[in-house]
PDB file of C-alpha atoms and ligand atoms in Angstrom:
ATOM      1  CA  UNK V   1      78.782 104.328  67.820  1.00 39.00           C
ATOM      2  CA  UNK V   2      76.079 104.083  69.902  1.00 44.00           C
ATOM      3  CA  UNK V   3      75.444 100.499  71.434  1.00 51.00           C
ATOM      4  CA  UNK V   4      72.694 101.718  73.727  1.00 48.00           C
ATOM      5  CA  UNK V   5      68.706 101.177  72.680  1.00 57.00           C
ATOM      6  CA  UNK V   6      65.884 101.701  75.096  1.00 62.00           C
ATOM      7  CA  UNK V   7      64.495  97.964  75.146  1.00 66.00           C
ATOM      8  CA  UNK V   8      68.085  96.625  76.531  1.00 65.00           C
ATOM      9  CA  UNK V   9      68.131 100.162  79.223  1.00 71.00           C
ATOM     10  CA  UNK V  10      64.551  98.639  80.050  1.00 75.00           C
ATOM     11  CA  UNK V  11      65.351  95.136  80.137  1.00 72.00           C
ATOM     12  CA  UNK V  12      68.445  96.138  82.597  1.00 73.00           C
ATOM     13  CA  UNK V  13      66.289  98.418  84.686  1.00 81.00           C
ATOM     14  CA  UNK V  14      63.597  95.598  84.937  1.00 82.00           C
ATOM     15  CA  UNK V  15      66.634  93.148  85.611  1.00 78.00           C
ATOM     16  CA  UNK V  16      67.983  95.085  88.229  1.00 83.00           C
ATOM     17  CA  UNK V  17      64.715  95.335  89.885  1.00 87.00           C
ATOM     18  CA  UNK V  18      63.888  91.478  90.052  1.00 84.00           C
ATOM     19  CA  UNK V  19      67.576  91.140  91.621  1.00 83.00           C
ATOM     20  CA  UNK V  20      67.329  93.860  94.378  1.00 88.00           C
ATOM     21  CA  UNK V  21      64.483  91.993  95.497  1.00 89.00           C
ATOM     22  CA  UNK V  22      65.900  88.667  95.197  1.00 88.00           C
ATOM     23  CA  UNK V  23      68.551  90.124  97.144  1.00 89.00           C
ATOM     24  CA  UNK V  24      66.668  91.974  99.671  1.00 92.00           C
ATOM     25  CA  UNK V  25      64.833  88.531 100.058  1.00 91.00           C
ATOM     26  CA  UNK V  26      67.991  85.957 100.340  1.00 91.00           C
ATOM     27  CA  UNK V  27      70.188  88.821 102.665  1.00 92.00           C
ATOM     28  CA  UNK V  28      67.082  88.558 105.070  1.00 93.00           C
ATOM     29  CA  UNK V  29      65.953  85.013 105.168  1.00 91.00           C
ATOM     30  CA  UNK V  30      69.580  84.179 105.614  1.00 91.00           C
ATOM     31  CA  UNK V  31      70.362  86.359 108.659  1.00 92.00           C
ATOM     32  CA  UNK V  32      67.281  84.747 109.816  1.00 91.00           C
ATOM     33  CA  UNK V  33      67.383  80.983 108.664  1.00 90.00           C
ATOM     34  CA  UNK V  34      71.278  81.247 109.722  1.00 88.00           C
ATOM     35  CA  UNK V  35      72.514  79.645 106.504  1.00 89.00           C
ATOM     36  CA  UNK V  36      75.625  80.637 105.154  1.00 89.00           C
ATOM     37  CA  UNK V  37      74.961  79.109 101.657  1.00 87.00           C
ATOM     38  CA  UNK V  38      71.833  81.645 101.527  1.00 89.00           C
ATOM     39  CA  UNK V  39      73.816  84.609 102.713  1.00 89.00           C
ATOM     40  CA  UNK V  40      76.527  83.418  99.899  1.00 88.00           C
ATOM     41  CA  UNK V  41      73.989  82.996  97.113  1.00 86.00           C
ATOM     42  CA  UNK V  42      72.850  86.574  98.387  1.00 89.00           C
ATOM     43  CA  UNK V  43      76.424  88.133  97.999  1.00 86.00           C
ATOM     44  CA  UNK V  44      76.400  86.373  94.375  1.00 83.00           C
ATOM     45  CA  UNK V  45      72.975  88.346  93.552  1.00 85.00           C
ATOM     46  CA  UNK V  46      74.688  91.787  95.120  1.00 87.00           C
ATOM     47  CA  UNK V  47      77.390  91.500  92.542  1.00 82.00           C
ATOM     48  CA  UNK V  48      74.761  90.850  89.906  1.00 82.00           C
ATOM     49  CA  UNK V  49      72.937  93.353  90.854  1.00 85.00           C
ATOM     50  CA  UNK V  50      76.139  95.568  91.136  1.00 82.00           C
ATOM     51  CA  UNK V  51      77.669  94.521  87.598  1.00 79.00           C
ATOM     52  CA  UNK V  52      73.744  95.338  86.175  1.00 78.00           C
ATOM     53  CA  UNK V  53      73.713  99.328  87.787  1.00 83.00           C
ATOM     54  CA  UNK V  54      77.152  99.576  86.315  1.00 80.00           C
ATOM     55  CA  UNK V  55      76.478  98.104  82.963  1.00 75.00           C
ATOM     56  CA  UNK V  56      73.484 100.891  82.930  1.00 77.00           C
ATOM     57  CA  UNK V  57      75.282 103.665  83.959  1.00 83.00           C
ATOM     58  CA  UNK V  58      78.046 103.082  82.002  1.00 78.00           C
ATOM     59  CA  UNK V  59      75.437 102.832  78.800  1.00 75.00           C
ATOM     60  CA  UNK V  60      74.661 106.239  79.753  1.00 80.00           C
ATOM     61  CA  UNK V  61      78.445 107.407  80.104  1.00 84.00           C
ATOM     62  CA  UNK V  62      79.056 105.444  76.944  1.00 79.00           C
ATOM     63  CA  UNK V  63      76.608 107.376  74.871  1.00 80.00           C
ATOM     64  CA  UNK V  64      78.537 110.629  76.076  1.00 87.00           C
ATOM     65  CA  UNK V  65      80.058 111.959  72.460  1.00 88.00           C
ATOM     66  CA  UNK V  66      83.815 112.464  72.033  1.00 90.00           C
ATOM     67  CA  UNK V  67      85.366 115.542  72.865  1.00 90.00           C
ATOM     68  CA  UNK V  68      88.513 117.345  72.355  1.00 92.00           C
ATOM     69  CA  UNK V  69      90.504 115.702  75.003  1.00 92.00           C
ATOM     70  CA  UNK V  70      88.883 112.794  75.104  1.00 90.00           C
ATOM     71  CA  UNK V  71      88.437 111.391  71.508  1.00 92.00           C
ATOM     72  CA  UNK V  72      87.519 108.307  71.795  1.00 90.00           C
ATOM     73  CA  UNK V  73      84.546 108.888  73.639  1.00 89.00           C
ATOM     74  CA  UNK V  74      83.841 107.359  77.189  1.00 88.00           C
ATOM     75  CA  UNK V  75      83.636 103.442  76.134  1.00 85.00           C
ATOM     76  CA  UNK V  76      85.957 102.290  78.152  1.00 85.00           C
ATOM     77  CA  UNK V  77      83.774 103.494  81.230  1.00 83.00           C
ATOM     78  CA  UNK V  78      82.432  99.905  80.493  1.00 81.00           C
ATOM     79  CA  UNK V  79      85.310  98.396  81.100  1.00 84.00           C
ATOM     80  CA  UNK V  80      86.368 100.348  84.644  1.00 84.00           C
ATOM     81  CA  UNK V  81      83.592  99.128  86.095  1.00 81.00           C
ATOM     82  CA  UNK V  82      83.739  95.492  85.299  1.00 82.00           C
ATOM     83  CA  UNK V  83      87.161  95.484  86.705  1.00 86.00           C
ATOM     84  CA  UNK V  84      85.246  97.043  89.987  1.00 84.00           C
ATOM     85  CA  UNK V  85      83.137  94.279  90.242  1.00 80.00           C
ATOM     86  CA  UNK V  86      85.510  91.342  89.278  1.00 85.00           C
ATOM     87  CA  UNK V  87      87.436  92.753  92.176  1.00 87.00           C
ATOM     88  CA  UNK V  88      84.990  93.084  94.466  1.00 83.00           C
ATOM     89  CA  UNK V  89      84.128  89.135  93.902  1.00 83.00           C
ATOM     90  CA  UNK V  90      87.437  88.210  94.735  1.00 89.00           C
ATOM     91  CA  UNK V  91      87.025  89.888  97.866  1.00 89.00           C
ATOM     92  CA  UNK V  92      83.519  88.146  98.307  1.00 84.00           C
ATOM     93  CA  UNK V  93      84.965  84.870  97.298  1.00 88.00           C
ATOM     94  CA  UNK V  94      87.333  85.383  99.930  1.00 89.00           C
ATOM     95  CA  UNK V  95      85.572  86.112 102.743  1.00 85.00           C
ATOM     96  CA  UNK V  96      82.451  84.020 102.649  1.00 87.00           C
ATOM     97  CA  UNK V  97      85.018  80.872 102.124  1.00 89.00           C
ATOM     98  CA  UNK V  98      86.783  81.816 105.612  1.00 88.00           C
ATOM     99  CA  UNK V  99      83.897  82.042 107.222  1.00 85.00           C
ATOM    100  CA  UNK V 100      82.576  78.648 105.704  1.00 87.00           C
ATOM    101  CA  UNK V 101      85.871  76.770 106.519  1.00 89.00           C
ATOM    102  CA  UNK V 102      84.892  78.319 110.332  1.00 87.00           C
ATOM    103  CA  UNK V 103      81.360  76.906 110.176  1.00 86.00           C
ATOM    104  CA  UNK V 104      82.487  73.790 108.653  1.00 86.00           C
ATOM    105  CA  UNK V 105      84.328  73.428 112.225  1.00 87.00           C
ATOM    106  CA  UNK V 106      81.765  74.709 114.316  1.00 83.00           C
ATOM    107  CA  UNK V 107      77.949  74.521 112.726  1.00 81.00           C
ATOM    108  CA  UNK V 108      75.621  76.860 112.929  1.00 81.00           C
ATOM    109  CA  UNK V 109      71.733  75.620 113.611  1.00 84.00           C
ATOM    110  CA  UNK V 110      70.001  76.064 109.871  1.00 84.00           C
ATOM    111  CA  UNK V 111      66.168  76.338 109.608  1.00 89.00           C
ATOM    112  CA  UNK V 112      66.978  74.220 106.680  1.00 85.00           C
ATOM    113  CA  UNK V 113      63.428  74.428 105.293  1.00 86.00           C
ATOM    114  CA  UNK V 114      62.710  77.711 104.587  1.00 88.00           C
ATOM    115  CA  UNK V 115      66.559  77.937 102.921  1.00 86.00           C
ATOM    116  CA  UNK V 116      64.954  75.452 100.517  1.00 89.00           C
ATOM    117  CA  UNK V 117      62.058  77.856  99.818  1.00 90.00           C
ATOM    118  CA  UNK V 118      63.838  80.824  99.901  1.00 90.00           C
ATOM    119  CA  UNK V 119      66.704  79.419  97.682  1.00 89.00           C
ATOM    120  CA  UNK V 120      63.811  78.108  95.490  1.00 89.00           C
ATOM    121  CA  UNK V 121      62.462  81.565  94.864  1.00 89.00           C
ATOM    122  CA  UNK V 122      65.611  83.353  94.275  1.00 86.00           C
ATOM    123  CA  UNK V 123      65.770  81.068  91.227  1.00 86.00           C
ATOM    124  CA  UNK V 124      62.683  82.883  89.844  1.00 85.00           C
ATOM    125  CA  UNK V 125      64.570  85.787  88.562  1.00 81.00           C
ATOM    126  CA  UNK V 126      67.367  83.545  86.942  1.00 79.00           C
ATOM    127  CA  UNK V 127      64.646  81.352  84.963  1.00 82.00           C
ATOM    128  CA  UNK V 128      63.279  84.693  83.557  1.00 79.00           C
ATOM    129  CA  UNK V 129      66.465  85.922  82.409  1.00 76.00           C
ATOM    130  CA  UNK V 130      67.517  82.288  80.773  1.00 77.00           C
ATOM    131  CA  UNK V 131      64.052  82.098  78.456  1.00 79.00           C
ATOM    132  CA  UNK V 132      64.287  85.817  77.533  1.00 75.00           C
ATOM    133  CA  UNK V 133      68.145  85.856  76.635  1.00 70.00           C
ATOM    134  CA  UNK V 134      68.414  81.909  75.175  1.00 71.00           C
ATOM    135  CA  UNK V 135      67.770  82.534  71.545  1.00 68.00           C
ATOM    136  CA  UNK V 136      70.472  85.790  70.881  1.00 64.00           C
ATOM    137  CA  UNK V 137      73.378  85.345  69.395  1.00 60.00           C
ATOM    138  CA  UNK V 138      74.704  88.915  70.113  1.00 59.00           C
ATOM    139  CA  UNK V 139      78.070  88.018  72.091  1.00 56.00           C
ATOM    140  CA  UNK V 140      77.099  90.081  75.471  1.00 60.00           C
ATOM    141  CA  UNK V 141      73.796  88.855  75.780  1.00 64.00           C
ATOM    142  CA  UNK V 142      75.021  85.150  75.172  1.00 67.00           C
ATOM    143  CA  UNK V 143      77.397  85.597  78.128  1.00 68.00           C
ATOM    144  CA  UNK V 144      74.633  87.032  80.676  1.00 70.00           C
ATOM    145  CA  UNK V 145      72.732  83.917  79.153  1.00 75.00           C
ATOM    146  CA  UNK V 146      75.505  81.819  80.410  1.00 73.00           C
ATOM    147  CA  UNK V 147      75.852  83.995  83.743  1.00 76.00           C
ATOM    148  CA  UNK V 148      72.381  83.538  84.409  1.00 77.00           C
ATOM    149  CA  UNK V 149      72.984  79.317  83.927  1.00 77.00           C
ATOM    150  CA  UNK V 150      75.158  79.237  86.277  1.00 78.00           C
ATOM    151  CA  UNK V 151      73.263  81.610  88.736  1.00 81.00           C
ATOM    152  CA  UNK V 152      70.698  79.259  88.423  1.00 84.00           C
ATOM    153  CA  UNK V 153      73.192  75.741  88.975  1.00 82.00           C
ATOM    154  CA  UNK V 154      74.265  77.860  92.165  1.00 83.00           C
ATOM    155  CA  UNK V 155      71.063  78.597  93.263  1.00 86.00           C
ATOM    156  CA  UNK V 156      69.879  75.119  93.137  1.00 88.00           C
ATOM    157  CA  UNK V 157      72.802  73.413  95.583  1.00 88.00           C
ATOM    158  CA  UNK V 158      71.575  76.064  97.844  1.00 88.00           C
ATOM    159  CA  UNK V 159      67.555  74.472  97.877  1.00 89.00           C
ATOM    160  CA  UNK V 160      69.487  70.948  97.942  1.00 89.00           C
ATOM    161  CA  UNK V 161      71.421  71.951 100.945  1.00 88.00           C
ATOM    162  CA  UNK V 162      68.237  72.851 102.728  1.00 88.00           C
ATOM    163  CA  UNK V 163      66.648  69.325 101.541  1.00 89.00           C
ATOM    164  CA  UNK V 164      70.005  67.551 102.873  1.00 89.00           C
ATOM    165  CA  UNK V 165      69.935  69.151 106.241  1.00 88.00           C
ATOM    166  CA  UNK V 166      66.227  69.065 106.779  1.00 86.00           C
ATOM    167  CA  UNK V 167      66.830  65.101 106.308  1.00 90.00           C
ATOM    168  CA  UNK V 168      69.947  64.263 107.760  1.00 90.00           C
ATOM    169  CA  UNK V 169      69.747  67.479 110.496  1.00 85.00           C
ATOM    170  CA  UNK V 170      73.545  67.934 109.383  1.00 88.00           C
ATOM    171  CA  UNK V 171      74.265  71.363 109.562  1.00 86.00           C
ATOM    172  CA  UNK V 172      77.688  70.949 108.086  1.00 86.00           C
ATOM    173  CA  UNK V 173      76.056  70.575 104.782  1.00 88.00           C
ATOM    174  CA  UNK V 174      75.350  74.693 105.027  1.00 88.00           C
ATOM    175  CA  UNK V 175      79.126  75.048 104.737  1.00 88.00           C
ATOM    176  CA  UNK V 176      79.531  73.083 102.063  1.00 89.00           C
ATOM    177  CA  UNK V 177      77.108  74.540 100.395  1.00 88.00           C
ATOM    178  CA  UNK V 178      78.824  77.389 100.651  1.00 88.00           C
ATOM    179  CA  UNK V 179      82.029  76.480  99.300  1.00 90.00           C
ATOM    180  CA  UNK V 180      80.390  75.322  95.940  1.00 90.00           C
ATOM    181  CA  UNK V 181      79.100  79.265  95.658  1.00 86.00           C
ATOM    182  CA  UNK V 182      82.168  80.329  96.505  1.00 89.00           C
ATOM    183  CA  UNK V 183      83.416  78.033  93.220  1.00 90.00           C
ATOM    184  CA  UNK V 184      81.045  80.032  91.104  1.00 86.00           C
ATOM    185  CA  UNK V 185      81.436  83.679  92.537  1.00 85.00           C
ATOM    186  CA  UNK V 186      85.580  82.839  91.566  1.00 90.00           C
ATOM    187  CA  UNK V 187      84.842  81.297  88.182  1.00 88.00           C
ATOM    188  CA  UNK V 188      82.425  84.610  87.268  1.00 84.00           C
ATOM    189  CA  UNK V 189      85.218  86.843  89.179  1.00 86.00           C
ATOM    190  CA  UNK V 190      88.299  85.384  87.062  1.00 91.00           C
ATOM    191  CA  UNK V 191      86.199  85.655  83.882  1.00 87.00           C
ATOM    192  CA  UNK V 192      84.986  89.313  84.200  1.00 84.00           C
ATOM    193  CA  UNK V 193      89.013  90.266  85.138  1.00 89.00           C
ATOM    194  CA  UNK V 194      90.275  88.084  81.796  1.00 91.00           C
ATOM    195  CA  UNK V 195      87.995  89.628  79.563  1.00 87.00           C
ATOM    196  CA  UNK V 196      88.975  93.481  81.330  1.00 88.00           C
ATOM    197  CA  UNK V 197      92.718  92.424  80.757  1.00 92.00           C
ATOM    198  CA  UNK V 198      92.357  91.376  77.263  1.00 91.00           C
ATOM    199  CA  UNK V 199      90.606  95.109  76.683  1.00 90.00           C
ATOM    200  CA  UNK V 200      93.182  96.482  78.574  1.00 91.00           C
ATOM    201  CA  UNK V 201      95.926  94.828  76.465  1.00 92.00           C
ATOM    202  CA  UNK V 202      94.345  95.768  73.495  1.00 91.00           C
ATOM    203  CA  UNK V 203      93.523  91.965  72.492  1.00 91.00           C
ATOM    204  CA  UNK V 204      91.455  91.760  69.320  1.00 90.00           C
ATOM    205  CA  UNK V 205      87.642  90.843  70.310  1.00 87.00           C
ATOM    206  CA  UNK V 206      87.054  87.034  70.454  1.00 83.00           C
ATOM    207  CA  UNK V 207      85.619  86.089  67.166  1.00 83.00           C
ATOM    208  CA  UNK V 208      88.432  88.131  65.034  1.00 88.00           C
ATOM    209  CA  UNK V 209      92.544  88.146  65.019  1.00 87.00           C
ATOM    210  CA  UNK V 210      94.784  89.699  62.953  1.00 86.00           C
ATOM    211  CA  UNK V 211      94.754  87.008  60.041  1.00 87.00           C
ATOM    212  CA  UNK V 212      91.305  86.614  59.479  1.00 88.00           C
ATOM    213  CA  UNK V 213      91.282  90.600  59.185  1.00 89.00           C
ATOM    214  CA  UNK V 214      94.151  90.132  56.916  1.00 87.00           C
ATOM    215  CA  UNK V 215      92.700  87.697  54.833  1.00 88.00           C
ATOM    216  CA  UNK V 216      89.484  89.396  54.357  1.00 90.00           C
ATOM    217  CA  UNK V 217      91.297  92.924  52.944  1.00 90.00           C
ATOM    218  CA  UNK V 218      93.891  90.491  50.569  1.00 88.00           C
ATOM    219  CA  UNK V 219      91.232  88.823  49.055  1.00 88.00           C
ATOM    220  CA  UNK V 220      89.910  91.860  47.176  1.00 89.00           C
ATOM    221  CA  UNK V 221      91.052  92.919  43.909  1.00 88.00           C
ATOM    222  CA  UNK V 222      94.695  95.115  44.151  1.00 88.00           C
ATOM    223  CA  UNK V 223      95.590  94.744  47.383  1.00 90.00           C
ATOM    224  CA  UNK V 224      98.972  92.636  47.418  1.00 88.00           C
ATOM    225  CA  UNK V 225      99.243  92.646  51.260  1.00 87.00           C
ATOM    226  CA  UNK V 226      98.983  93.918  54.679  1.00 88.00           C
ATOM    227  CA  UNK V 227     101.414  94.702  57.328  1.00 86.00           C
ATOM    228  CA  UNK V 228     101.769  96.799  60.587  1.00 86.00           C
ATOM    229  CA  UNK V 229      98.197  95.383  61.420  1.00 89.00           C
ATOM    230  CA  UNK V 230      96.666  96.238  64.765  1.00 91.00           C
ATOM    231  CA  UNK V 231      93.350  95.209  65.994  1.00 92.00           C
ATOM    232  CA  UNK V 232      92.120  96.313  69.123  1.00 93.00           C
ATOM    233  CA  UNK V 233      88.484  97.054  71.014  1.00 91.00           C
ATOM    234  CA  UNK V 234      87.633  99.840  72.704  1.00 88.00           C
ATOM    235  CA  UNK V 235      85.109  98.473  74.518  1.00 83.00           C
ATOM    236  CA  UNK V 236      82.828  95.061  74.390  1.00 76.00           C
ATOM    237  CA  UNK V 237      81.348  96.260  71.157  1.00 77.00           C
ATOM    238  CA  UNK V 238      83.289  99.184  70.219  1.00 88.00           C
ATOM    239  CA  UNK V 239      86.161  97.440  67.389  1.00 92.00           C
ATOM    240  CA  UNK V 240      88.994  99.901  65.973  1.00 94.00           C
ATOM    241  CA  UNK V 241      91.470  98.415  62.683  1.00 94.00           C
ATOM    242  CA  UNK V 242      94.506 100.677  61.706  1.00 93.00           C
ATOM    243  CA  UNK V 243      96.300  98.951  59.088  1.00 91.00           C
ATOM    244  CA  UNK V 244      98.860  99.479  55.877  1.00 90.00           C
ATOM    245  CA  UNK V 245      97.841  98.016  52.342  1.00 90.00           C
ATOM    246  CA  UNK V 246     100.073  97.681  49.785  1.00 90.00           C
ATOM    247  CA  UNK V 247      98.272  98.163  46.463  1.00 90.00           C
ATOM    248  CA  UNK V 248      99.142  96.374  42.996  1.00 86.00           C
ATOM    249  CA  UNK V 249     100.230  98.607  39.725  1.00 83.00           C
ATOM    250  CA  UNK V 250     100.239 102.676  40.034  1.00 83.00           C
ATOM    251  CA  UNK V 251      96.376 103.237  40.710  1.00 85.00           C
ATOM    252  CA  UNK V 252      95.846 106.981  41.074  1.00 89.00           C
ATOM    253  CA  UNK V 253      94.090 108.697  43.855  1.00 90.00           C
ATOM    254  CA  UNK V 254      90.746 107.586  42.662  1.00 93.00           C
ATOM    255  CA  UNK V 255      91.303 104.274  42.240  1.00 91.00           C
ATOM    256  CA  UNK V 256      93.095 103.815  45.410  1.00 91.00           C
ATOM    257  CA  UNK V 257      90.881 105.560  47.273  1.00 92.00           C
ATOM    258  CA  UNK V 258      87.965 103.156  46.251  1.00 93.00           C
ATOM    259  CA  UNK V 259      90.357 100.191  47.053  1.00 93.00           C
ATOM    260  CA  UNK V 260      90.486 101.559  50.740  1.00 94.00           C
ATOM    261  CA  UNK V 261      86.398 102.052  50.453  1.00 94.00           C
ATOM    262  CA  UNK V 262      86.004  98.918  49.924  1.00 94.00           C
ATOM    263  CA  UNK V 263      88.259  97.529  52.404  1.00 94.00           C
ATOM    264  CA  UNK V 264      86.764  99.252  55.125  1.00 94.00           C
ATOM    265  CA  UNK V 265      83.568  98.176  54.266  1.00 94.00           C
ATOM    266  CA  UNK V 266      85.053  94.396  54.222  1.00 93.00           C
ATOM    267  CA  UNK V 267      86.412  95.364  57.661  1.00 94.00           C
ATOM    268  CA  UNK V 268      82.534  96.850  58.634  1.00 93.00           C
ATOM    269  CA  UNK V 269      80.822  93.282  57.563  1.00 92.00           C
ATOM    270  CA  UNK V 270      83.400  91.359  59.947  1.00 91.00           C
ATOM    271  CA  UNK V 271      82.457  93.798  63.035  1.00 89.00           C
ATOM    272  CA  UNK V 272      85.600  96.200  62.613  1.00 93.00           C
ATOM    273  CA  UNK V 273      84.082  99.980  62.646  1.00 88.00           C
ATOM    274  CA  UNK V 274      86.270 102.359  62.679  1.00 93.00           C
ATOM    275  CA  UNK V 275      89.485 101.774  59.893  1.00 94.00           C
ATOM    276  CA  UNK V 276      92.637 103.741  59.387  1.00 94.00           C
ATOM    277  CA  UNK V 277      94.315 102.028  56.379  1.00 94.00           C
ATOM    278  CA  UNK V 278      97.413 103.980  54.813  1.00 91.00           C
ATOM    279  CA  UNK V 279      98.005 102.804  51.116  1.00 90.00           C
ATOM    280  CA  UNK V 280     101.663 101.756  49.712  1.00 89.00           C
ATOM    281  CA  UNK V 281     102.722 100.708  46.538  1.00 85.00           C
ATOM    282  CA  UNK V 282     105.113  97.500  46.787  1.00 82.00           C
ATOM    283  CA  UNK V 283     108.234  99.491  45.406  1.00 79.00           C
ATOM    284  CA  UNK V 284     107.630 102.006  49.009  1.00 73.00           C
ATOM    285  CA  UNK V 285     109.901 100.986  51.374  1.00 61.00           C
ATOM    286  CA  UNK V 286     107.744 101.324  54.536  1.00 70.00           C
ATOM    287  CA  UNK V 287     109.515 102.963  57.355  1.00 56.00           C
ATOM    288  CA  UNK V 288     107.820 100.479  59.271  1.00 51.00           C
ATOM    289  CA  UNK V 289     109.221  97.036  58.930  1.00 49.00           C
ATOM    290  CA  UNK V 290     107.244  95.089  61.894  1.00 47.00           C
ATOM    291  CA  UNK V 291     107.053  91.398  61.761  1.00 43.00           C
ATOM    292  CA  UNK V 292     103.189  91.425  61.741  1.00 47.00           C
ATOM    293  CA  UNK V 293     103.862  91.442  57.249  1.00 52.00           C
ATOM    294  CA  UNK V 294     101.162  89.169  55.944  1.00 51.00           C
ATOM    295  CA  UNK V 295     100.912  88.098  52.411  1.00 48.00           C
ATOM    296  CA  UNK V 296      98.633  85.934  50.797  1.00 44.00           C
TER     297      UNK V 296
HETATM  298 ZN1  LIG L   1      81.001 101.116  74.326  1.00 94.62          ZN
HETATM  299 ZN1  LIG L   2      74.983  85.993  88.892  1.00 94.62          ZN
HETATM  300 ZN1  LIG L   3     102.866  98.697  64.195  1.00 94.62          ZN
HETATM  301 ZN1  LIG L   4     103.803 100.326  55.512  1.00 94.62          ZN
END
């Protein structure tokens, strides 16, 4: 199962590039403008930038084959790190809203101008990713699509807060600014940590559950029903099925065997990779009796 093709290790690499220097950029003409909200958006674009070295080296980890203690491979690597980096926004989160609440009481001078600019040029990177990314429909690159949206949103109350201050010469607005990063640093942090929990919980992947699966292998011809179904992924795009079948008539070894062939190629159209399917005929009594029995 490997998920990893040179044009999306190059498209990271180049994407990781554009980000250090966005960041190298914002970190700098924040320490010197003395905005907060730039030194905020800057913190954003260090988790990015974070989340995009870990995404690449855990391609690389990924690819690693299976081996006798470890047979599933190293997928989950994947997962480790996003749980790094969701955590390490929370702590972000945290600390850049303290010290905006601390501003908000006692503002710093802004040289709101060149916040505007700089802001205005860290969206750069952000517009490149949106065009390249908006016309996939492959599930991870349609959330760094949305990711880089909202970059982008967070980016641009940033330049306004410059605008705002340079008019008004209200340097309270740098705080505010602030907060509404803050807002989108905990709405990417909470996401990244639900999506680790659901892999971590073994949740079936978002566009499948356990009765469409069920549906799919009781539609074809001799299968009766399913039961002690489990779905789980291993890692974003790595989908395992185990499942028992109970199969119509006495069909010998043969004929079962192409039953469970074609289920598992059913199961291979709807995303689902790797199958373990155990055949019964309806007079077996299954040691088994779960609740998750599913007829149709
Ligand atoms: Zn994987
Ligand atoms: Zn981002
Ligand atoms: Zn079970
Ligand atoms: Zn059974």
């Amino acid at each position: 199962m490997s998920h990893t093709t040179h044009s999306m290790s190059k498209t990271l690499a180049t994407a990781i590039i554009l980000s250090l220097a966005t960041l190298i950029l914002e970190v700098a003409g924040g320490i010197y403008t003395g905005s907060l909200a730039l030194l905020s958006d800057a913190s954003h674009l260090f988790s990015d930038f974070l989340a995009l070295t870990i995404t690449l080296i855990a391609l690389r980890i990924a690819r690693r084959p299976a081996t006798a203690k470890h047979t599933f491979g190293y997928h989950r690597a994947e997962v480790f790190g996003a749980l790094i980096n969701g955590l390490l926004l929370l702590i972000m989160a945290a600390s850049i809203g303290v010290a905006a609440w601390q501003r908000l009481n006692m503002p710093h001078e802004v040289k709101a101008e060149l916040v505007s600019i700089i802001g205005l040029i860290g969206i750069l990177p952000n517009i490149w990713t949106v065009i390249r990314l908006r016309q996939s429909r492959n599930i991870n690159i349609k959330s760094a699509f949305l990711h880089a949206l909202g970059d982008t949103a967070s980016s641009v109350v940033v330049v306004v807060s410059g605008v705002v201050i340079a008019l008004t010469g209200l340097n309270q607005f740098d705080a505010l600014a602030s907060f509404v990063v803050v807002a989108f640093l905990l709405i990417g942090a909470i996401r990244l940590i639900k999506n680790v929990a659901i892999i971590f919980l073994e949740g079936a992947p978002p566009n499948l559950n356990r009765e469409k699966i069920s549906k799919a292998v009781c539609g074809l011809p001799g299968v009766v029903s399913t039961h002690d179904v489990h779905l789980w992924t291993l890692c974003s795009d790595v989908v395992y099925f185990t499942g028992h079948l109970i199969i119509d008539g006495k069909p010998n070894l043969r004929e079962a065997q192409e039953i469970v062939a074609k289920a598992a190629k059913t199961l291979d159209h709807l995303g689902v990779h790797h199958t373990t399917l155990q055949i019964e005929t309806p007079d077996h009594a299954c040691t088994k009796i779960e609740i998750c029995e599913i007829a149709y």
